[in-house]
Short mmCIF file of C-alpha atoms in Angstrom, two decimals:
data_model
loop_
_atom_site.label_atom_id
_atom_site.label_comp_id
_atom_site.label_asym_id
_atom_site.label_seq_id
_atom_site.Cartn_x
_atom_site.Cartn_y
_atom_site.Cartn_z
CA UNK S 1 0.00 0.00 0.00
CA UNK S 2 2.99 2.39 0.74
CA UNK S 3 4.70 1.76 -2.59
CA UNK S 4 1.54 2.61 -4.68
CA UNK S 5 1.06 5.60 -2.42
CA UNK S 6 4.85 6.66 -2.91
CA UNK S 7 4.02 5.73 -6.77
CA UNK S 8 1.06 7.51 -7.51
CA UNK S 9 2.89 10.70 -5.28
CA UNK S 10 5.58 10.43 -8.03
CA UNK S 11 3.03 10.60 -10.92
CA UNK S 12 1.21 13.57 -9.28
CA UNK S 13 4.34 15.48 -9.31
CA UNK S 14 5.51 14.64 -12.21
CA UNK S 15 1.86 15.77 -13.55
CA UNK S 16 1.97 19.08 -11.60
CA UNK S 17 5.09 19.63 -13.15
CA UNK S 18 4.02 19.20 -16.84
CA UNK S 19 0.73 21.38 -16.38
CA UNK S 20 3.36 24.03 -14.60
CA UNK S 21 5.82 24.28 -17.52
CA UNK S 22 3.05 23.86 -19.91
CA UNK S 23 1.46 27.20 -18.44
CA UNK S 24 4.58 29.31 -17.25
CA UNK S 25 6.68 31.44 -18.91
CA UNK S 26 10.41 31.69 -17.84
CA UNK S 27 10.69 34.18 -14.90
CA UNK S 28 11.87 37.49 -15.87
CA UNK S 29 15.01 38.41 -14.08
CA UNK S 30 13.84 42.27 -13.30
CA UNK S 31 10.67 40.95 -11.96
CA UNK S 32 9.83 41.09 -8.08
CA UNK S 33 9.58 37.45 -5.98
CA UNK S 34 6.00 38.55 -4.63
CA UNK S 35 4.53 38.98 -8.17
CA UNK S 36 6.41 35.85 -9.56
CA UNK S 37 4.74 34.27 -6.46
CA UNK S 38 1.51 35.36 -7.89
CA UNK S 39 1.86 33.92 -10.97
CA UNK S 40 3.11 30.56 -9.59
CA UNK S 41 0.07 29.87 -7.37
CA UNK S 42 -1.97 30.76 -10.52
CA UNK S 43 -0.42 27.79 -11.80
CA UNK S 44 -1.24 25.97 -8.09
CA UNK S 45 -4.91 26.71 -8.54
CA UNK S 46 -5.03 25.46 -12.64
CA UNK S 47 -3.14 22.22 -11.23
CA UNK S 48 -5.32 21.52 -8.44
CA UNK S 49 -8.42 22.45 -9.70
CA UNK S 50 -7.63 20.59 -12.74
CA UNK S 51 -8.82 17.36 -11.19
CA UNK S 52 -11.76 19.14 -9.24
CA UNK S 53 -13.07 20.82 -12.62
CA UNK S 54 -13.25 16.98 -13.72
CA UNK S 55 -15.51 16.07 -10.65
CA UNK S 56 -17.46 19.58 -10.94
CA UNK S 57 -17.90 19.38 -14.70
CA UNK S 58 -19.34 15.88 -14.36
CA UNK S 59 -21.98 17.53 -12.06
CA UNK S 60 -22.93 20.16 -14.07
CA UNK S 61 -23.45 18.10 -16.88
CA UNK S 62 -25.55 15.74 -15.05
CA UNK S 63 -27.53 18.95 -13.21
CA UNK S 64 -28.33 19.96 -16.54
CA UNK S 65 -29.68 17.16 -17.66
CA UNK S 66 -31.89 16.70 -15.14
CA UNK S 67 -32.42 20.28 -15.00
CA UNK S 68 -33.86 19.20 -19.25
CA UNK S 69 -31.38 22.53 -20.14
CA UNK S 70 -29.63 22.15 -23.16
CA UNK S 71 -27.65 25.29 -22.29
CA UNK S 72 -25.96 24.94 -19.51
CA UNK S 73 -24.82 21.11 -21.19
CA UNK S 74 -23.37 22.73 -24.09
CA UNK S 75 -21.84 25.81 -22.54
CA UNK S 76 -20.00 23.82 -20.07
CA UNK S 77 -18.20 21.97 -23.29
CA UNK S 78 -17.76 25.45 -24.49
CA UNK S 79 -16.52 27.09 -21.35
CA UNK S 80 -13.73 23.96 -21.16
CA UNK S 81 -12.39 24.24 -24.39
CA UNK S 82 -12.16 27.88 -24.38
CA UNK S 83 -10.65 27.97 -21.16
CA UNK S 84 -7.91 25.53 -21.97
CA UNK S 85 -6.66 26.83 -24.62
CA UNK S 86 -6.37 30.35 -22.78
CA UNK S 87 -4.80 28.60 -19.55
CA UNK S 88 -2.18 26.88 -21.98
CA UNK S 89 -1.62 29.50 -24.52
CA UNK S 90 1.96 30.47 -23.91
CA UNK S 91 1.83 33.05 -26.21
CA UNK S 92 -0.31 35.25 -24.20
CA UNK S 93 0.99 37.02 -21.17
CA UNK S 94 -0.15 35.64 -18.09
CA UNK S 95 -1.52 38.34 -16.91
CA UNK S 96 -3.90 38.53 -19.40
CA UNK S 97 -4.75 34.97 -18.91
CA UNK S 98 -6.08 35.85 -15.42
CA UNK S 99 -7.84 38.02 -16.70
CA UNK S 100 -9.25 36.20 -19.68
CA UNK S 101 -10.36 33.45 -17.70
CA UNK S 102 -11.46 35.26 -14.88
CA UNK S 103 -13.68 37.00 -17.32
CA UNK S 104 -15.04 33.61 -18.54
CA UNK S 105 -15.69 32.15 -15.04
CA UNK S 106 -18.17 35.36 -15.01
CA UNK S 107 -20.17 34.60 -17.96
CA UNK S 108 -20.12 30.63 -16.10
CA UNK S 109 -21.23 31.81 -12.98
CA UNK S 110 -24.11 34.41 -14.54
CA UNK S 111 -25.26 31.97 -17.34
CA UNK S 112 -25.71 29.25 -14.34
CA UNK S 113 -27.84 31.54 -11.89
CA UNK S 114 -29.85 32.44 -15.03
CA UNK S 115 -30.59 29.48 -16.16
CA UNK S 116 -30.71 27.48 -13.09
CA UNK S 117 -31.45 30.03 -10.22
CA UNK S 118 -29.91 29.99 -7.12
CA UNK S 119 -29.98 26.12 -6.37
CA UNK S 120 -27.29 26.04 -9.00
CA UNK S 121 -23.85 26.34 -8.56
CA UNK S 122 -23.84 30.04 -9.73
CA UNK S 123 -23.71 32.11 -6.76
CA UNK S 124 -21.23 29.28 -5.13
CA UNK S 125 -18.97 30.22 -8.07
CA UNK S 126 -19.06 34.10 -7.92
CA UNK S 127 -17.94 33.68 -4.20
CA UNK S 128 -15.28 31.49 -5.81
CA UNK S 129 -14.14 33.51 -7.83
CA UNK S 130 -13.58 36.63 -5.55
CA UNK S 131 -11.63 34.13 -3.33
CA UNK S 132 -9.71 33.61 -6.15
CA UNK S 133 -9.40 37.49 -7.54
CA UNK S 134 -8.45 37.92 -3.85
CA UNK S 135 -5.36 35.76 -4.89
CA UNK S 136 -4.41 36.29 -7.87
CA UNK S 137 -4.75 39.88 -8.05
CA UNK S 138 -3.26 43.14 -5.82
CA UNK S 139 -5.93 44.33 -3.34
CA UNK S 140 -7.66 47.04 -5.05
CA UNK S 141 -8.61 44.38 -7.89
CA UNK S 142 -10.16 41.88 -5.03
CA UNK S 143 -12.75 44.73 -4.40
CA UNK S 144 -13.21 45.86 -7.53
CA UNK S 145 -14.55 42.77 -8.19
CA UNK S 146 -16.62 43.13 -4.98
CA UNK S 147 -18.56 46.02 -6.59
CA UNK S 148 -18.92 44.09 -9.48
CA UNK S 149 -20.80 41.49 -7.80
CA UNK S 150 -22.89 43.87 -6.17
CA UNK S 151 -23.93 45.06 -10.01
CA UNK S 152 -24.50 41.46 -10.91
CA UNK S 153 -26.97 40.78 -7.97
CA UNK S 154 -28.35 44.24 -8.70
CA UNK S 155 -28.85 42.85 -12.65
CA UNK S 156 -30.99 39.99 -11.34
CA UNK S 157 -32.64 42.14 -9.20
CA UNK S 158 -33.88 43.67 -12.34
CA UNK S 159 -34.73 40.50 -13.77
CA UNK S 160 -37.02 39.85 -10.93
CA UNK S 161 -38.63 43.03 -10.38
CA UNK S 162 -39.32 43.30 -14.30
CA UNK S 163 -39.52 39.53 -15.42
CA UNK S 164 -37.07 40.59 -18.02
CA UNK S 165 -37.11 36.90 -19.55
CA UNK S 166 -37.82 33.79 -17.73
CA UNK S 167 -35.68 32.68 -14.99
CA UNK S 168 -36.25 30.10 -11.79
CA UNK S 169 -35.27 33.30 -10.13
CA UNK S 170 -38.52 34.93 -10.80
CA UNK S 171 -40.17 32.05 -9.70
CA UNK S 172 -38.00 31.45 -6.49
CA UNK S 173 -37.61 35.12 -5.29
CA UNK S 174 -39.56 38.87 -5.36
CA UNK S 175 -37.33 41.89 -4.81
CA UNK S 176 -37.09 42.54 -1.26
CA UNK S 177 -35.95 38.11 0.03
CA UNK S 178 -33.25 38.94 -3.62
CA UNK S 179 -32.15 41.76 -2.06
CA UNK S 180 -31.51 39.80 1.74
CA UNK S 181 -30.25 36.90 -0.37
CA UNK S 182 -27.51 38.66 -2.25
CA UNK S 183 -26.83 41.31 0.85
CA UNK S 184 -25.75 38.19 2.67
CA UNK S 185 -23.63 36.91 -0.64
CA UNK S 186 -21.87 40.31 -0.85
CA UNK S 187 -21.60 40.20 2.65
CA UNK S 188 -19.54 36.98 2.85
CA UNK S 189 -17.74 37.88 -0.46
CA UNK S 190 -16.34 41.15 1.27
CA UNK S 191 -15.10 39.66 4.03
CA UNK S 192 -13.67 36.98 2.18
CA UNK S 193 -11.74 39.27 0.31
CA UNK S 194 -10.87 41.49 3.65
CA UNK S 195 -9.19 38.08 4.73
CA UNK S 196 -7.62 36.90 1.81
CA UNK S 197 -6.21 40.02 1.51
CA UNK S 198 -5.18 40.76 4.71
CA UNK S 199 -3.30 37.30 4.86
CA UNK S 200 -1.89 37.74 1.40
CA UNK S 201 -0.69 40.69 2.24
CA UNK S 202 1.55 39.89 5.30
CA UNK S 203 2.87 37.01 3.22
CA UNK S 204 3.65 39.42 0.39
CA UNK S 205 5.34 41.67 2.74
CA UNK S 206 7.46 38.46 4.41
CA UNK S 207 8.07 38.12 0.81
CA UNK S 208 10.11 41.22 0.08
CA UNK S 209 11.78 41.19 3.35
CA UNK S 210 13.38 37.83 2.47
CA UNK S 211 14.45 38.84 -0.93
CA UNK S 212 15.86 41.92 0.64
CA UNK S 213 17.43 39.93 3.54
CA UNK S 214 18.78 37.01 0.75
CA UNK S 215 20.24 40.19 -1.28
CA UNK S 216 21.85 41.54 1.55
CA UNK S 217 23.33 38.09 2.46
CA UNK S 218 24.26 37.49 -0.94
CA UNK S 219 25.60 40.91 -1.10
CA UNK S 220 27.79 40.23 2.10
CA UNK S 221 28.88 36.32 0.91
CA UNK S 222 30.01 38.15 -2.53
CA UNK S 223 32.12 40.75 -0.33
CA UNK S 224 33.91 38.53 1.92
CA UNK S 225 34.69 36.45 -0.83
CA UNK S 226 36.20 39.15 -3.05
CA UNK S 227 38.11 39.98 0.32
CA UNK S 228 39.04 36.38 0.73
CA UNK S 229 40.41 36.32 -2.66
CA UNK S 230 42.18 39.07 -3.25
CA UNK S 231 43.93 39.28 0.28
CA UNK S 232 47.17 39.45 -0.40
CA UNK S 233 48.15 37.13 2.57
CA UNK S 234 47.64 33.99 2.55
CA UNK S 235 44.48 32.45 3.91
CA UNK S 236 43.06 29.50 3.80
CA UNK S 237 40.22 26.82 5.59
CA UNK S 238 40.52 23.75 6.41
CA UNK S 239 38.29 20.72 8.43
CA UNK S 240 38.19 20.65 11.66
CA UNK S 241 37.34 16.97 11.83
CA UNK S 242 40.56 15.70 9.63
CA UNK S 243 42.68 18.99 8.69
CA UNK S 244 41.91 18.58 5.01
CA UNK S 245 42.22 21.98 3.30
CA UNK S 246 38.47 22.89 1.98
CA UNK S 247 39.61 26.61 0.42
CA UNK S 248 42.21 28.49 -0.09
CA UNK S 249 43.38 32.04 -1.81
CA UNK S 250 45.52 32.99 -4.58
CA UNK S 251 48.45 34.57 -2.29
CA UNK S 252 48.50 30.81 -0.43
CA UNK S 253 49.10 29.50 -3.58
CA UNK S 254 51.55 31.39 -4.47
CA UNK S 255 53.65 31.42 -0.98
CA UNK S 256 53.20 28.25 -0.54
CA UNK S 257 54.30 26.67 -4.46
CA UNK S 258 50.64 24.46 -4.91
CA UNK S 259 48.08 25.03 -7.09
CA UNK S 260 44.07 25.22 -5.68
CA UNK S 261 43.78 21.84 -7.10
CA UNK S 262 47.19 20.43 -5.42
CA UNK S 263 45.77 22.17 -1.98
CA UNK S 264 42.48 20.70 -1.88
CA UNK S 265 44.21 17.57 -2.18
CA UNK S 266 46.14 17.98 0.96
CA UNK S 267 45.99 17.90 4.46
CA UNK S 268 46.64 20.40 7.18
CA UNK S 269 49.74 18.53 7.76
CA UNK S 270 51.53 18.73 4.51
CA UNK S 271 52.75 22.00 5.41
CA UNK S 272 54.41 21.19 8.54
CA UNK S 273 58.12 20.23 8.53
CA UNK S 274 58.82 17.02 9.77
CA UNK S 275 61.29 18.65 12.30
CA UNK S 276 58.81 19.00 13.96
CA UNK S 277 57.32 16.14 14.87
CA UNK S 278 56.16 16.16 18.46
CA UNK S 279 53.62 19.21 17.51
CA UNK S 280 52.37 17.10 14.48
CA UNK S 281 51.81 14.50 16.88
CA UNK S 282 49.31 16.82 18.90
CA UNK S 283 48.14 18.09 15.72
CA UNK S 284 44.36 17.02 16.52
CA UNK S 285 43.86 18.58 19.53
CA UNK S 286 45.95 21.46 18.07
CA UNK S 287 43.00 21.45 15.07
CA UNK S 288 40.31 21.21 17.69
CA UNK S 289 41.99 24.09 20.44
CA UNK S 290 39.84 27.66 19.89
CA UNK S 291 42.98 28.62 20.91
CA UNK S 292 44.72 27.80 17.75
CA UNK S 293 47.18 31.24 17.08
CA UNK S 294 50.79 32.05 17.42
CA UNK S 295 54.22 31.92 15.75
CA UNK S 296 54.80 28.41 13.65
CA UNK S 297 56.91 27.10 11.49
CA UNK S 298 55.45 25.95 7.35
CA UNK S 299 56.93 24.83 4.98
CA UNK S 300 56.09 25.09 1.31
CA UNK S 301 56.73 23.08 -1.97
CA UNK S 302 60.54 23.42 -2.63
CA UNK S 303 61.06 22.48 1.21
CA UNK S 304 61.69 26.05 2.20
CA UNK S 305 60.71 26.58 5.99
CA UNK S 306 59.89 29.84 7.07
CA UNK S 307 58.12 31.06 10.18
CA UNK S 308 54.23 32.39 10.04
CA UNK S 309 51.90 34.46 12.51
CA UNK S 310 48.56 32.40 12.75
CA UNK S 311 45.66 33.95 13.43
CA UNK S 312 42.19 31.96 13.20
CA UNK S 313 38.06 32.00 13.43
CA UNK S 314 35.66 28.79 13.41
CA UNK S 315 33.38 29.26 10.54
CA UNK S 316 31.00 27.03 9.38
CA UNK S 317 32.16 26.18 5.75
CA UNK S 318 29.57 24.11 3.39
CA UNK S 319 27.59 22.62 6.29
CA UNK S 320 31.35 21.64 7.81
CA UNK S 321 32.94 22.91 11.18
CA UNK S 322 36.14 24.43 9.84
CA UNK S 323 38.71 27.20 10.99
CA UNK S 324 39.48 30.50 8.77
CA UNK S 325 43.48 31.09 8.82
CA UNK S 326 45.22 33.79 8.19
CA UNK S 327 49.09 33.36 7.92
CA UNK S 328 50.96 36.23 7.83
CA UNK S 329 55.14 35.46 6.74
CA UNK S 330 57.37 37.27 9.80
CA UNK S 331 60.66 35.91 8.84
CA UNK S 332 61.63 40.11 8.25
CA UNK S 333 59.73 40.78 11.79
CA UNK S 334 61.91 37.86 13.13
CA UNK S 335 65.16 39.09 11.62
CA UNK S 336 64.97 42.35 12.29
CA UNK S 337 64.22 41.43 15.95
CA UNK S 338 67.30 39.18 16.25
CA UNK S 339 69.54 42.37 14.69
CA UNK S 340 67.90 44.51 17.56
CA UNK S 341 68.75 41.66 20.23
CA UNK S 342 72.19 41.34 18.57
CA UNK S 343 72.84 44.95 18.76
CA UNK S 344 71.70 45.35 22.15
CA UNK S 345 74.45 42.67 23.08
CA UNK S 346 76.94 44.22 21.13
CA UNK S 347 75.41 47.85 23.05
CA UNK S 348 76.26 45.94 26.17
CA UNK S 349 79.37 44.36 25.34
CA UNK S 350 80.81 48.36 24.49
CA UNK S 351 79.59 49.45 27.67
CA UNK S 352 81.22 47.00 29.68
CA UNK S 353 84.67 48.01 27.38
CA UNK S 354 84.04 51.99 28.16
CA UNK S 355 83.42 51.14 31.56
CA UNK S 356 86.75 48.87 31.88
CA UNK S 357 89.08 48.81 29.09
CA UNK S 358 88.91 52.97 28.37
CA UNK S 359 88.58 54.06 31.57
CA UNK S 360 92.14 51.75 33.09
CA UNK S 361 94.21 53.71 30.53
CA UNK S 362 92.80 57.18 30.63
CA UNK S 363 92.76 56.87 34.39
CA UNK S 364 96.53 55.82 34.20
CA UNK S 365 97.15 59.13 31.51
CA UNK S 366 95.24 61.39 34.02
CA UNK S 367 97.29 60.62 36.84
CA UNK S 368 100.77 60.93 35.48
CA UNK S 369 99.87 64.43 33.86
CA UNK S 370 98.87 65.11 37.38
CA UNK S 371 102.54 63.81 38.20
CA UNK S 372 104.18 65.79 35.54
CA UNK S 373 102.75 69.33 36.36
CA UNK S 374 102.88 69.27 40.17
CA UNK S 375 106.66 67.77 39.26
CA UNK S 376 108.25 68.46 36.74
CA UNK S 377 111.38 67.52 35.95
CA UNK S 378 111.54 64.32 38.25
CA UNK S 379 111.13 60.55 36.72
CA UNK S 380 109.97 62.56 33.37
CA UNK S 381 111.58 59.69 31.17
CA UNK S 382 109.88 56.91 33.57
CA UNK S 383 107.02 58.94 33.67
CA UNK S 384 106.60 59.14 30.03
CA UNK S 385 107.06 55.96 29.54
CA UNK S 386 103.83 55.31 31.34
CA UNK S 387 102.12 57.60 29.53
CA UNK S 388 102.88 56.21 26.20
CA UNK S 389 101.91 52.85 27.65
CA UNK S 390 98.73 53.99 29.00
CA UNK S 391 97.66 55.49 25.54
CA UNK S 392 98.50 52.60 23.43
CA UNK S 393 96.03 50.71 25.45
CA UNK S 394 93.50 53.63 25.51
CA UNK S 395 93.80 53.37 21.79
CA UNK S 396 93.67 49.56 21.10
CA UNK S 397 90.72 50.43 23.42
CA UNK S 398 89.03 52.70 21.27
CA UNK S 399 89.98 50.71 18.31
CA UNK S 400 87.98 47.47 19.85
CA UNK S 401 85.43 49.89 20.47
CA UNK S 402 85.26 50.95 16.72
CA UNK S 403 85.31 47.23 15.21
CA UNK S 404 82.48 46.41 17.97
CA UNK S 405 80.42 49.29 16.64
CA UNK S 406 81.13 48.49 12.67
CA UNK S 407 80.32 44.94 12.98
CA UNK S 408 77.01 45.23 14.87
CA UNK S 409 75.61 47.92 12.38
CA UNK S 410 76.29 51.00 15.40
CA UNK S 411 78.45 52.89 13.49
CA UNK S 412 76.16 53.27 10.53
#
């Protein structure tokens, strides 16, 4: 019983697909969601009522037979073929198609309360219809329509009053039980229309505020794409389940030596050195940690290592947990951080030489000048001979000094 329920599902669809192509045009790209909407649920309404108009022209034929009028037998086979080949008539704008057969549901619905009175299913098919209007049509249209029911009733009301031809109407109703019976039609038609409307309406609205939201998203997708792509650092996601690379940018590919192709082929892994080892070994928790940033070491194609700044989000990437990373190359940051570190040594290392190898010597040279004014004339041989002594050393000093300075980058 299941399989020819799942069967006869599949031939329903596949029927309520044919009558929608057969009836559709090809939605036109300018054209708003809400009134596209409009159109497709005329399509709805042609594919469900399809099979109802079966059941419903089987009972009007077999009312009208027993009703002994020709008429309403041979305008039903009328009304079918003519509104057929308006329904399917590609050629004609939809729109007008509404229109066209809204116009010959009318003549239906008037023909069948003239004919037949109000025990047929005339006045059931004017409500109907303004359901339908209601629907198919903006607001204003829906009760447009209204008024125009009012005028038909009004019409009949003629018909009864003056016995303008013979109708079960005349027979059935005077003037004043018409006018309560088709008060109470309009009545119900109005509101029907109020609520259709009201309902269509919100829907309409929710409409428009998801094409504006799916614009806006599709907007912001296309922006942070273009920013993905053309960011000239490398970026790229992978899984968080198994490291597998799922995207990455043009300036990975091109710091790292693989192609798009060769990446997506490739694991989180493969651009790790095997140096080391022990952090590949905690790679998986590593993946996993929402604390996954810092300095690390990668290594691209041509086995070049070189170190990289991670920083990283969890995004959800194609209905998969994965993590956004951006790796920015430091290996200038790094270097030029070591030269600082090495020229603070060397900064220290002349320090300590000013503060012991200069100052010895010129000490020395101080004191024997001393020596020399407050005595001249005695020891002035010795006494020179320490002061020659004392500036050789102040100058190999200096000279140390000098080749410190040079070779640390001070001097320049």
């Amino acid at each position: 019983m299941e399989i020819e329920m799942l069967a006869l599902k599949e031939y329903w669809w596949k029927a309520k697909g044919f009558m929608e192509r057969a009836i559709l045009r090809n939605a036109d790209p300018s054209e708003d969601d809400h009134v596209f909407w409009r159109k497709k649920l005329f399509t709805n309404m042609i594919s469900y009522g399809f099979i109802v108009s079966i059941i419903g022209f089987g009972s009007s034929m077999t009312f009208g037979i027993f009703a002994g009028s020709s008429v309403v037998q041979w305008l039903n086979i009328v009304f079918i073929f003519a509104l057929l080949s308006i329904i399917f008539n590609k050629k004609i704008m939809i729109q007008t198609r509404k229109i066209l057969a809204l116009f010959l549901l009318y003549v239906l619905a008037i023909v069948y309360i003239a004919v037949l009175g109000s025990e047929g299913p005339g006045v059931l098919y004017l409500i109907i219809i303004t359901i339908f209007s209601a629907m198919l049509f903006p607001r204003p249209t829906a009760y447009w329509l209204v008024g125009l029911n009012v005028l038909i009733c009004a019409g009949f009301g003629a018909v009864i009053q003056y016995k303008l031809f013979d109708s079960p109407l005349v027979e059935s109703y005077d003037l004043p039980l018409w006018a309560s019976y088709s008060g109470n039609f309009i009545f119900v038609s109005l509101i029907s229309v109020m609520l259709v409307s009201k309902v269509l309406s919100g829907l309409e609205q929710t409409i428009k505020k998801e094409a504006t939201l799916v614009s806006k998203l599709d907007a912001s997708e296309k922006y942070y794409r273009t920013t993905f792509e053309a960011n000239p650092v490398p970026m790229y996601v992978f899984d968080m389940e198994d490291g597998r690379f799922l995207h990455v940018n043009d300036a990975a590919c091109a710091k790292y030596g693989y192609s798009k192709e060769e990446f997506l082929q490739m694991n989180i892994r493969d651009i790790r050195p095997q140096t080391e080892s022990s952090k590949l070994l905690d790679m998986n928790s590593m993946i996993r940690n929402r604390n996954y940033t810092g300095v690390l070491i990668h290594v691209n194609k041509n086995n070049e290592v070189f170190p990289v700044e991670i920083e990283t989000n969890v995004i959800s990437f194609k209905d998969r947990e994965a993590r956004l990373v951006l790796a920015t190359d430091v290996s200038e940051r790094i270097n030029y951080i070591q030269k600082i570190e090495r020229q603070n040594q060397d900064l220290k290392e002349i320090a300590w030489m000013q503060s012991h190898m200069v100052r010895a010597p010129l000490a020395n040279i101080m004191s024997l000048t001393d020596f020399l004014i407050k005595y001249p004339g005695e020891d002035t041989q010795e006494t020179l001979d320490f002061l020659k002594d004392s500036s050789q050393k102040l100058n190999a000093a200096i000279k140390s000094i000098v080749l410190q300075a040079d070779g640390s980058g001070l001097a320049g």
